[in-house]
Amino acid sequence: MVPQVIILHQKKVWLFEKPSEVVIASRIDEVLPSLYKVQQWVEQGKYAVGWVTYEAGPAFDSAFPQREVSIPDLPFVWFGIFDKPTQHPFSVHHDKDESPAMKCQAQVSQEEYKKIIEDIRENISCGNVYQVNYTFPLETYWDTNLISLFYRLCFAQGEGYFAYIQTDNYTVLSISPELFFHYQNGEITLKPMKGTRPRGRWYKEDRDNLYELQNDPKDRAENLMIVDLLRNDVGKIANFGSVEVPKLFTCEPYRTVWQMTSTIKAKTEKSWVDVIKALFPSGSVTGAPKIYAMKLIQQYERFPRGIYCGTVGWITPQNEAVFNVAIRTLLHHHKTQIARYYVGSGIVWDSDADKEWAECLAKGAILNKLPSYFELIETMRVENGEIFLLDYHLQRLQESADRFLFPVSIPHLKEMLLNYVNKISDTLYRMKISISPMGEFFIEHNPSIGPTKLRVGLAKNPIHSQHLFLYHKTSCRTIYEQARQERLDCEDVLLWNENGCITESTIANVVVQFGTKMLTPPIHCGLLPGTFRQYLLDTHQIEEQEISIEELNNADAIYLVNSVRKWIEVVWVEPKL
């Protein structure tokens, strides 16, 4: 198989094909000579892209434990040597189809995991170590297009240091958000990442998760511990007095998680190979003190890490080097079609095993079903040249854009919408705006706003309130379309969740009247935060309360509400429940 390499960095795609040479180290004593050989190629004007596995560590420090068993046919070092790559801007239009979910199986049970965490905590309580980064693999069979999967995972991650490396025996998909080091003109930047929270489903939940991460003393202590370790490591090669920490405890958004990072900078007269020798492996994936933590890692981890927790990087002919910490990295074996993706977390004395397990699963959530392409949608009522609830729509759009990392300029969009409306002569119409993941706007209008009276029945099956796209108005409408198809006797259906509580319809929020009370389900039940719904809440015309399916029997009336049709009369087709 001809090696192929794709680098995706800072929204640009670099394509490398047909290497002039491949540099490989299959034994520990070949690791350093192979890196020096790569350096020689770079000095001759070549690009180099490749990896150093976690198990290569003893090549840089004989005190690091050496694992007897490694991943078969996976070299410690692999670098392709290339001429100048072709480049183009990154677009998520590579694959508009929804890719199947990766149904991965953890290779460690939760019970085994909890027992190991307790053993690590015992070592910490005895003063042997302060922190240990314990990891385990998720595994699945995968025989689908790997390049398509790579782009989908890049889109799911959002930002980072991404590389696709296809070799004879393995293909590596490194979708790492963590910078190991950036080296240019004698300046080194490190960006260790410690502290994770899942992204929230809706705005308030997302902000609550962010606030919790920002203010969690355990995460801050863990992050600071790794910063101190890396400052010590980089100090071995840094110019005297040049090591500084300009940023501490920065929380960065990705599409599935919030991550806490810190930034370390230093200056050096050494080469990028010397930087690897001093820093490898990154303290963020070992623990502290590094050597003792690595010994415990070898004791407790049954599976070699391979490229995971090593580094994947590239060097340009200008001697600029960018290396990631190879987390969020998938290794696919061509012969068996087995894909292995590791997850882990830093364990300290006050770690809770159940929470650490949940954090690991959150990191693996990037493999779950996420469309490779979708658009944000807003549909608005325009009457007599006025856009109804425009500011509500723009606020919701901004929140969804922040959640999914779509680069949207709300002031520019507002100006475009107002200019568009000024050119339309219709007195009442529906205007729809679609926004691509790259921030492109598409506007259209329809003179029909739709009926204000509908025959409505109950959906046949429940929706699950954990489904992210219930909380955002997007082009992902599979859930709604399926619910409608199952009730062709109705013009719309009322959805309900796993707890038997109603949520919304496929086109509108729901308001249920009980006497003088007008109630709507709260957001956490699993529904879109509609703009007209929010307006009615803000003006105290309705209030939030969970409503079970059974309680509909006592309702005086059921209404659907959205910002285009406002109040929609419901003809309820169901008998008494």
XYZ file of C-alpha atoms in Angstrom:
577
model
C 0.000 0.000 0.000
C 1.439 3.374 -1.065
C 1.798 5.696 1.930
C -0.546 8.657 1.917
C -0.632 11.546 4.375
C -3.190 14.284 5.033
C -2.543 17.115 7.476
C -5.424 19.328 8.550
C -4.263 22.358 10.494
C -5.637 25.901 10.869
C -8.452 25.178 8.383
C -6.031 24.114 5.635
C -5.584 20.653 4.151
C -2.088 19.492 3.167
C -1.973 16.442 0.881
C 1.272 14.433 0.729
C 1.686 11.590 -1.752
C 4.481 9.302 -2.973
C 7.201 9.822 -0.337
C 10.762 9.914 -1.597
C 11.715 7.834 1.436
C 10.172 6.350 4.556
C 12.249 6.456 7.746
C 11.418 3.680 10.199
C 12.701 2.596 13.610
C 11.610 -0.916 14.609
C 13.966 -1.207 17.598
C 14.590 1.127 20.516
C 18.228 1.666 19.522
C 17.065 2.874 16.090
C 14.773 5.624 17.435
C 17.259 8.477 17.842
C 19.241 7.704 14.648
C 15.968 7.675 12.699
C 14.995 11.123 14.023
C 18.405 12.531 13.125
C 17.959 11.080 9.652
C 14.611 12.861 9.365
C 16.352 16.078 10.404
C 18.902 15.615 7.617
C 16.103 15.286 5.045
C 14.464 18.470 6.356
C 17.755 20.329 6.020
C 17.800 19.219 2.355
C 14.466 20.986 1.765
C 12.023 18.146 2.371
C 8.828 17.907 4.432
C 8.558 15.143 7.017
C 5.367 13.741 8.562
C 5.125 10.861 10.979
C 4.903 9.540 14.498
C 6.812 8.429 17.579
C 5.018 5.798 19.682
C 4.614 6.008 23.438
C 6.704 2.836 23.812
C 9.675 4.627 22.185
C 10.197 6.497 25.468
C 13.201 4.445 26.724
C 15.173 5.686 23.691
C 15.211 9.134 25.323
C 15.684 8.127 28.959
C 16.884 4.697 30.087
C 14.974 5.161 33.355
C 11.669 4.878 31.499
C 10.200 1.361 31.743
C 10.420 -0.711 28.584
C 7.429 -2.832 27.651
C 8.331 -6.257 26.322
C 5.195 -6.581 24.195
C 4.328 -3.954 21.595
C 1.674 -3.679 18.903
C 2.635 -6.106 16.093
C 4.109 -4.554 12.924
C 3.896 -1.033 14.352
C 7.311 0.698 14.240
C 8.407 2.947 17.109
C 9.109 5.697 14.573
C 7.601 6.219 11.120
C 8.228 9.315 8.998
C 7.423 9.876 5.350
C 9.756 12.253 3.518
C 7.919 14.365 0.944
C 8.238 17.176 -1.546
C 5.955 20.190 -1.182
C 2.334 19.153 -0.549
C -0.720 20.398 -2.374
C -2.844 22.673 -0.202
C -6.457 23.811 -0.193
C -8.911 25.264 2.352
C -10.725 22.726 4.498
C -14.351 22.162 3.594
C -16.733 19.803 5.346
C -18.451 19.027 2.040
C -16.294 15.939 1.583
C -19.106 13.689 2.763
C -22.629 14.979 3.214
C -24.024 11.559 4.139
C -24.399 10.595 7.748
C -21.711 8.044 8.553
C -22.609 5.069 10.703
C -21.813 5.145 14.396
C -18.682 3.358 15.565
C -20.043 0.796 17.996
C -16.960 0.428 20.150
C -16.416 -1.998 22.990
C -14.304 -0.941 25.971
C -11.513 -3.475 26.473
C -11.641 -2.893 30.240
C -14.809 -3.422 32.280
C -16.046 -0.689 34.579
C -15.437 -3.007 37.543
C -11.817 -3.626 36.526
C -11.380 0.071 35.890
C -12.644 1.009 39.370
C -10.335 -1.549 41.012
C -7.292 -0.122 39.186
C -8.258 3.433 40.117
C -8.419 2.416 43.759
C -4.957 0.823 43.492
C -3.589 4.009 41.930
C -5.162 6.102 44.678
C -3.483 3.839 47.231
C -0.110 4.566 45.606
C -0.902 8.272 45.761
C -1.909 8.107 49.427
C 1.407 6.378 50.194
C 3.271 9.297 48.609
C 4.726 7.274 45.720
C 3.159 9.450 43.031
C 0.940 12.537 42.716
C -0.927 11.685 39.525
C -1.190 8.787 37.069
C -2.761 9.009 33.623
C -4.549 5.678 33.236
C -5.894 4.689 29.801
C -7.665 1.852 28.035
C -8.740 1.125 24.440
C -12.114 1.047 22.749
C -12.247 -1.419 19.877
C -14.462 -1.996 16.852
C -14.520 -3.627 13.428
C -14.387 -0.990 10.685
C -14.305 -1.693 6.961
C -15.682 1.645 5.739
C -13.804 4.472 4.000
C -11.156 5.760 6.415
C -10.597 9.113 4.715
C -14.305 9.888 4.986
C -14.151 8.876 8.666
C -11.118 11.125 9.171
C -12.899 14.196 7.822
C -16.016 13.387 9.838
C -13.962 13.115 13.032
C -12.133 16.347 12.232
C -15.469 18.090 11.853
C -16.726 16.505 15.084
C -13.623 17.638 16.981
C -13.647 21.179 15.625
C -10.081 22.423 16.113
C -6.758 20.721 16.687
C -3.687 19.088 15.180
C -5.051 16.493 12.785
C -3.191 13.905 10.707
C -4.150 10.944 8.515
C -1.238 8.583 7.849
C -1.726 5.485 5.695
C 1.120 2.945 5.807
C 1.571 -0.667 4.749
C 0.056 -2.245 7.850
C -1.829 0.510 9.628
C -3.689 3.735 9.051
C -3.510 6.377 11.773
C -6.251 8.953 12.311
C -4.972 11.426 14.881
C -7.674 13.956 15.741
C -5.815 15.437 18.678
C -6.797 18.802 20.159
C -3.590 18.924 22.245
C -0.348 20.573 21.153
C 2.765 18.742 22.348
C 5.047 21.480 21.089
C 5.431 24.034 18.333
C 9.036 24.833 17.418
C 10.107 27.733 15.194
C 13.174 29.975 15.142
C 14.313 28.736 18.547
C 10.951 29.387 20.229
C 9.003 26.547 21.850
C 5.308 26.596 22.745
C 3.708 23.827 24.812
C -0.008 23.575 25.520
C -0.796 20.784 28.010
C -4.443 19.794 28.333
C -5.868 18.585 31.645
C -9.490 18.896 32.708
C -12.544 17.852 30.704
C -16.300 18.392 30.748
C -18.867 17.333 28.138
C -20.479 20.070 26.070
C -24.026 20.791 27.155
C -27.061 20.065 25.034
C -28.522 23.557 25.281
C -26.994 26.928 26.124
C -27.469 27.044 29.903
C -26.376 23.441 30.411
C -23.294 24.130 28.276
C -22.399 27.249 30.277
C -22.944 25.386 33.549
C -20.498 22.683 32.427
C -17.970 25.351 31.465
C -18.340 27.138 34.817
C -17.909 23.842 36.664
C -14.680 23.087 34.778
C -13.310 26.605 35.257
C -13.850 26.464 39.006
C -13.154 22.834 39.876
C -10.195 22.736 42.302
C -9.299 19.177 41.293
C -9.024 20.050 37.606
C -7.023 23.192 38.318
C -4.647 21.317 40.640
C -4.231 18.538 38.090
C -3.564 21.029 35.313
C -1.048 22.959 37.414
C 0.755 19.742 38.349
C 1.348 18.942 34.672
C 2.392 22.524 33.936
C 5.060 22.271 36.640
C 6.250 18.934 35.245
C 6.519 20.293 31.699
C 8.236 23.486 32.844
C 10.850 21.267 34.442
C 11.207 19.148 31.297
C 11.514 22.066 28.890
C 13.930 23.756 31.292
C 16.492 21.077 30.391
C 16.970 22.612 26.927
C 15.632 26.156 27.385
C 17.783 29.263 27.526
C 18.254 30.362 31.118
C 15.299 32.421 32.385
C 13.259 32.021 29.191
C 10.567 29.618 30.490
C 7.264 31.371 31.146
C 3.576 30.488 31.557
C 1.535 33.248 29.856
C -1.796 31.414 30.213
C -3.135 29.198 32.998
C -6.460 27.326 33.142
C -7.879 28.388 29.777
C -11.066 26.472 28.941
C -11.395 25.793 25.219
C -14.545 24.641 23.377
C -14.621 21.606 21.098
C -17.713 20.064 19.585
C -18.002 17.267 22.161
C -16.047 18.538 25.192
C -14.665 21.531 27.063
C -10.920 21.206 27.737
C -8.737 23.068 30.216
C -5.344 24.054 28.821
C -2.348 26.093 29.899
C 0.380 27.608 27.720
C 4.138 27.360 28.349
C 6.738 29.192 26.275
C 10.537 28.982 26.164
C 13.505 29.810 23.951
C 16.277 27.402 23.001
C 19.359 26.971 20.851
C 18.588 23.252 20.447
C 16.921 21.419 17.538
C 13.401 20.001 17.419
C 14.926 16.534 17.920
C 16.429 17.754 21.189
C 13.013 19.094 22.175
C 11.499 15.632 21.706
C 14.358 14.068 23.699
C 13.716 16.439 26.617
C 9.917 16.294 26.660
C 8.892 12.844 25.449
C 6.437 11.495 26.411
C 4.366 14.501 27.399
C 3.741 14.735 31.125
C 0.054 15.305 30.367
C -0.270 11.620 29.404
C 1.938 10.121 32.107
C 1.479 11.811 35.468
C 3.911 13.044 38.078
C 6.596 12.238 38.933
C 6.940 11.042 35.359
C 9.139 7.953 35.792
C 7.193 6.438 38.691
C 3.889 7.233 36.980
C 5.120 5.469 33.836
C 6.021 2.397 35.890
C 2.493 2.251 37.281
C 1.077 2.744 33.794
C 3.032 -0.288 32.604
C 1.864 -2.265 35.629
C -1.835 -1.514 35.252
C -2.382 -1.072 31.510
C -2.764 -4.426 29.785
C -2.593 -2.961 26.284
C 0.407 -1.220 24.670
C -0.495 2.362 23.821
C 1.300 2.482 20.484
C 0.864 5.855 18.793
C -1.716 6.866 21.402
C -0.023 9.150 23.963
C 3.043 9.302 21.724
C 3.172 12.074 19.169
C 2.229 12.723 15.548
C 3.796 15.688 13.830
C 5.282 17.371 10.825
C 8.379 19.434 10.027
C 8.697 21.896 7.141
C 11.836 22.787 5.153
C 11.848 26.062 7.133
C 12.535 23.891 10.216
C 9.149 24.628 11.747
C 7.910 21.607 13.731
C 4.403 20.953 14.994
C 3.787 17.847 17.109
C 0.581 16.879 18.847
C 0.051 14.770 21.927
C -1.527 11.797 20.188
C -4.764 11.623 22.139
C -8.081 11.190 20.256
C -6.138 8.884 17.959
C -7.476 5.854 16.109
C -5.258 3.027 14.846
C -6.720 0.836 12.099
C -5.129 -2.504 11.217
C -5.562 -3.248 7.507
C -5.456 -7.027 7.757
C -7.972 -7.497 10.597
C -10.020 -4.309 9.980
C -9.891 -3.707 13.733
C -9.891 -0.063 14.820
C -8.582 0.806 18.272
C -9.254 4.163 19.948
C -7.923 4.855 23.445
C -9.359 7.040 26.191
C -8.011 7.961 29.621
C -7.788 10.549 32.363
C -5.442 11.809 35.022
C -5.990 10.117 38.389
C -5.215 12.045 41.574
C -5.936 11.255 45.224
C -9.455 12.712 45.262
C -10.485 11.221 41.907
C -13.901 9.577 41.838
C -13.766 6.368 39.785
C -17.332 6.724 38.466
C -16.699 10.311 37.345
C -13.376 9.357 35.741
C -15.114 6.532 33.868
C -17.765 8.997 32.670
C -15.022 11.405 31.542
C -13.403 8.641 29.495
C -16.719 7.817 27.837
C -17.239 11.530 27.113
C -13.902 11.580 25.298
C -14.988 8.564 23.273
C -18.268 10.277 22.340
C -16.581 11.754 19.270
C -16.953 8.306 17.675
C -20.735 8.311 18.060
C -23.063 9.254 15.243
C -22.546 12.863 14.265
C -23.391 14.120 10.777
C -20.374 15.001 8.709
C -22.316 17.963 7.370
C -25.268 19.942 8.680
C -26.510 23.514 8.594
C -27.987 25.802 11.214
C -31.494 26.950 10.333
C -33.696 29.861 11.335
C -37.216 30.348 9.973
C -38.804 33.754 10.559
C -42.124 35.514 10.056
C -41.943 38.726 8.036
C -45.031 40.940 8.154
C -45.306 44.421 6.643
C -41.531 44.598 6.269
C -40.812 43.669 9.921
C -39.029 40.472 10.988
C -40.946 39.087 13.972
C -38.741 38.393 17.018
C -35.563 39.063 15.017
C -33.370 39.553 18.095
C -34.672 36.298 19.610
C -33.750 34.446 16.423
C -30.295 35.988 16.255
C -29.635 35.177 19.918
C -30.602 31.527 19.428
C -28.525 31.331 16.276
C -25.500 32.762 18.070
C -25.853 30.188 20.854
C -26.059 27.289 18.398
C -23.140 28.682 16.384
C -21.062 28.839 19.577
C -22.094 25.304 20.494
C -21.092 23.813 17.126
C -18.186 26.192 16.395
C -19.745 27.726 13.281
C -17.997 31.051 12.460
C -21.056 33.313 12.293
C -20.991 37.137 12.272
C -24.360 38.115 13.742
C -24.044 41.854 12.896
C -23.252 41.010 9.266
C -26.121 38.509 9.140
C -28.563 41.034 10.595
C -27.578 43.568 7.956
C -28.070 40.979 5.196
C -31.516 40.028 6.486
C -32.720 43.626 6.680
C -31.433 44.324 3.166
C -33.169 41.180 1.897
C -36.491 42.161 3.469
C -36.339 45.632 1.926
C -36.341 44.061 -1.545
C -39.430 41.839 -0.986
C -42.838 43.354 -1.707
C -44.980 40.622 -0.074
C -46.779 41.769 3.088
C -46.625 38.372 4.866
C -44.170 35.566 4.205
C -41.828 33.032 5.746
C -38.085 33.686 5.447
C -35.552 30.894 5.954
C -31.848 31.294 6.545
C -29.368 28.389 6.398
C -25.793 28.681 7.654
C -23.056 26.253 6.624
C -20.285 25.039 8.962
C -17.965 27.488 7.188
C -20.264 30.417 8.053
C -21.851 30.893 4.605
C -25.403 32.359 4.545
C -28.275 31.199 2.322
C -31.586 33.112 2.402
C -34.913 32.186 0.792
C -38.572 33.088 1.322
C -41.997 31.559 0.819
C -45.283 33.513 0.688
C -47.076 30.648 2.442
C -46.657 30.565 6.221
C -48.653 27.336 6.564
C -51.983 26.456 8.220
C -52.889 27.650 11.714
C -55.045 24.593 12.495
C -53.695 21.020 12.459
C -54.856 17.482 13.162
C -52.350 16.202 15.736
C -51.797 12.788 17.271
C -49.284 11.230 19.624
C -45.985 9.951 18.232
C -45.755 6.161 18.207
C -42.320 5.972 19.827
C -40.415 8.098 22.357
C -37.524 10.386 21.563
C -34.504 10.427 23.887
C -33.792 13.666 25.702
C -30.026 13.102 25.404
C -30.145 13.612 21.635
C -28.201 16.822 21.000
C -29.995 17.922 17.835
C -33.350 18.168 19.594
C -32.061 21.371 21.210
C -30.918 23.166 18.051
C -32.651 24.128 14.816
C -30.603 22.400 12.141
C -30.928 20.495 8.878
C -30.732 17.235 10.865
C -34.401 16.320 10.944
C -34.336 12.517 10.860
C -36.055 12.191 14.247
C -38.927 14.458 13.193
C -39.350 12.948 9.737
C -39.475 9.423 11.129
C -42.102 10.397 13.724
C -44.272 11.962 11.015
C -43.949 8.907 8.749
C -45.196 6.657 11.541
C -48.437 8.671 11.827
C -49.594 9.397 8.280
C -53.141 9.822 9.618
C -52.057 13.127 11.226
C -50.776 16.437 9.944
C -48.335 16.633 12.852
C -47.431 14.551 15.898
C -46.782 15.359 19.533
C -43.412 13.949 20.636
C -42.719 12.473 24.064
C -39.536 11.382 25.821
C -38.201 8.305 27.590
C -39.878 9.422 30.832
C -43.323 9.638 29.285
C -43.368 13.452 29.218
C -44.452 15.410 26.147
C -41.839 17.625 24.494
C -42.891 19.384 21.254
C -44.268 18.650 17.797
C -42.161 18.209 14.671
C -42.626 21.875 13.710
C -43.524 23.762 16.883
C -43.432 23.970 20.651
C -46.477 22.905 22.611
C -48.630 24.778 25.115
C -51.234 22.898 27.171
C -54.069 24.723 28.911
C -55.268 23.539 32.309
C -57.951 25.943 33.501
C -56.306 29.367 33.618
C -52.783 27.939 33.449
C -50.909 27.759 30.152
C -48.010 25.320 30.473
C -45.093 24.342 28.213
C -42.512 21.583 28.842
C -39.090 22.731 30.130
C -36.092 22.508 27.811
C -34.481 19.556 29.608
C -37.335 17.297 28.467
C -35.762 17.339 24.995
C -37.013 20.146 22.778
C -36.044 23.157 20.730
C -35.973 26.455 22.670
C -38.405 28.162 20.306
C -38.238 31.919 19.903
C -42.001 32.490 20.234
C -42.049 30.092 23.179
C -39.345 32.191 24.851
C -41.253 35.398 24.085
C -44.382 33.949 25.712
C -42.329 32.957 28.773
C -40.692 36.384 28.984
C -44.093 38.115 28.804
C -45.534 35.701 31.418
C -48.213 34.333 29.105
C -47.048 30.765 29.720
C -44.910 28.941 32.300
C -42.751 25.827 32.286
C -43.822 22.533 33.800
C -43.325 18.873 32.934
C -46.471 17.356 31.432
C -46.970 13.612 31.249
C -48.883 11.912 28.461
C -51.577 10.901 30.957
C -52.094 14.509 32.054
C -53.246 15.402 28.552
C -56.557 13.727 29.459
C -57.250 16.624 31.824
C -56.219 19.372 29.391
C -58.735 21.999 28.372
C -56.854 22.717 25.153
C -53.605 21.951 23.337
C -51.827 24.503 21.155
C -48.727 24.484 19.016
C -46.648 27.662 18.918
C -43.879 28.875 16.661
C -42.656 32.252 15.478
C -43.954 31.877 11.912
C -47.578 30.847 12.561
C -47.758 32.008 16.198
C -50.682 30.130 17.804
C -51.708 26.941 15.973
C -55.027 25.363 16.935
C -54.779 21.624 17.590
C -57.473 19.133 16.641
C -56.507 16.264 18.929
C -57.195 12.962 17.152
C -56.462 10.651 20.069
C -59.111 9.077 22.303
C -58.808 9.366 26.058
C -55.399 7.997 27.089
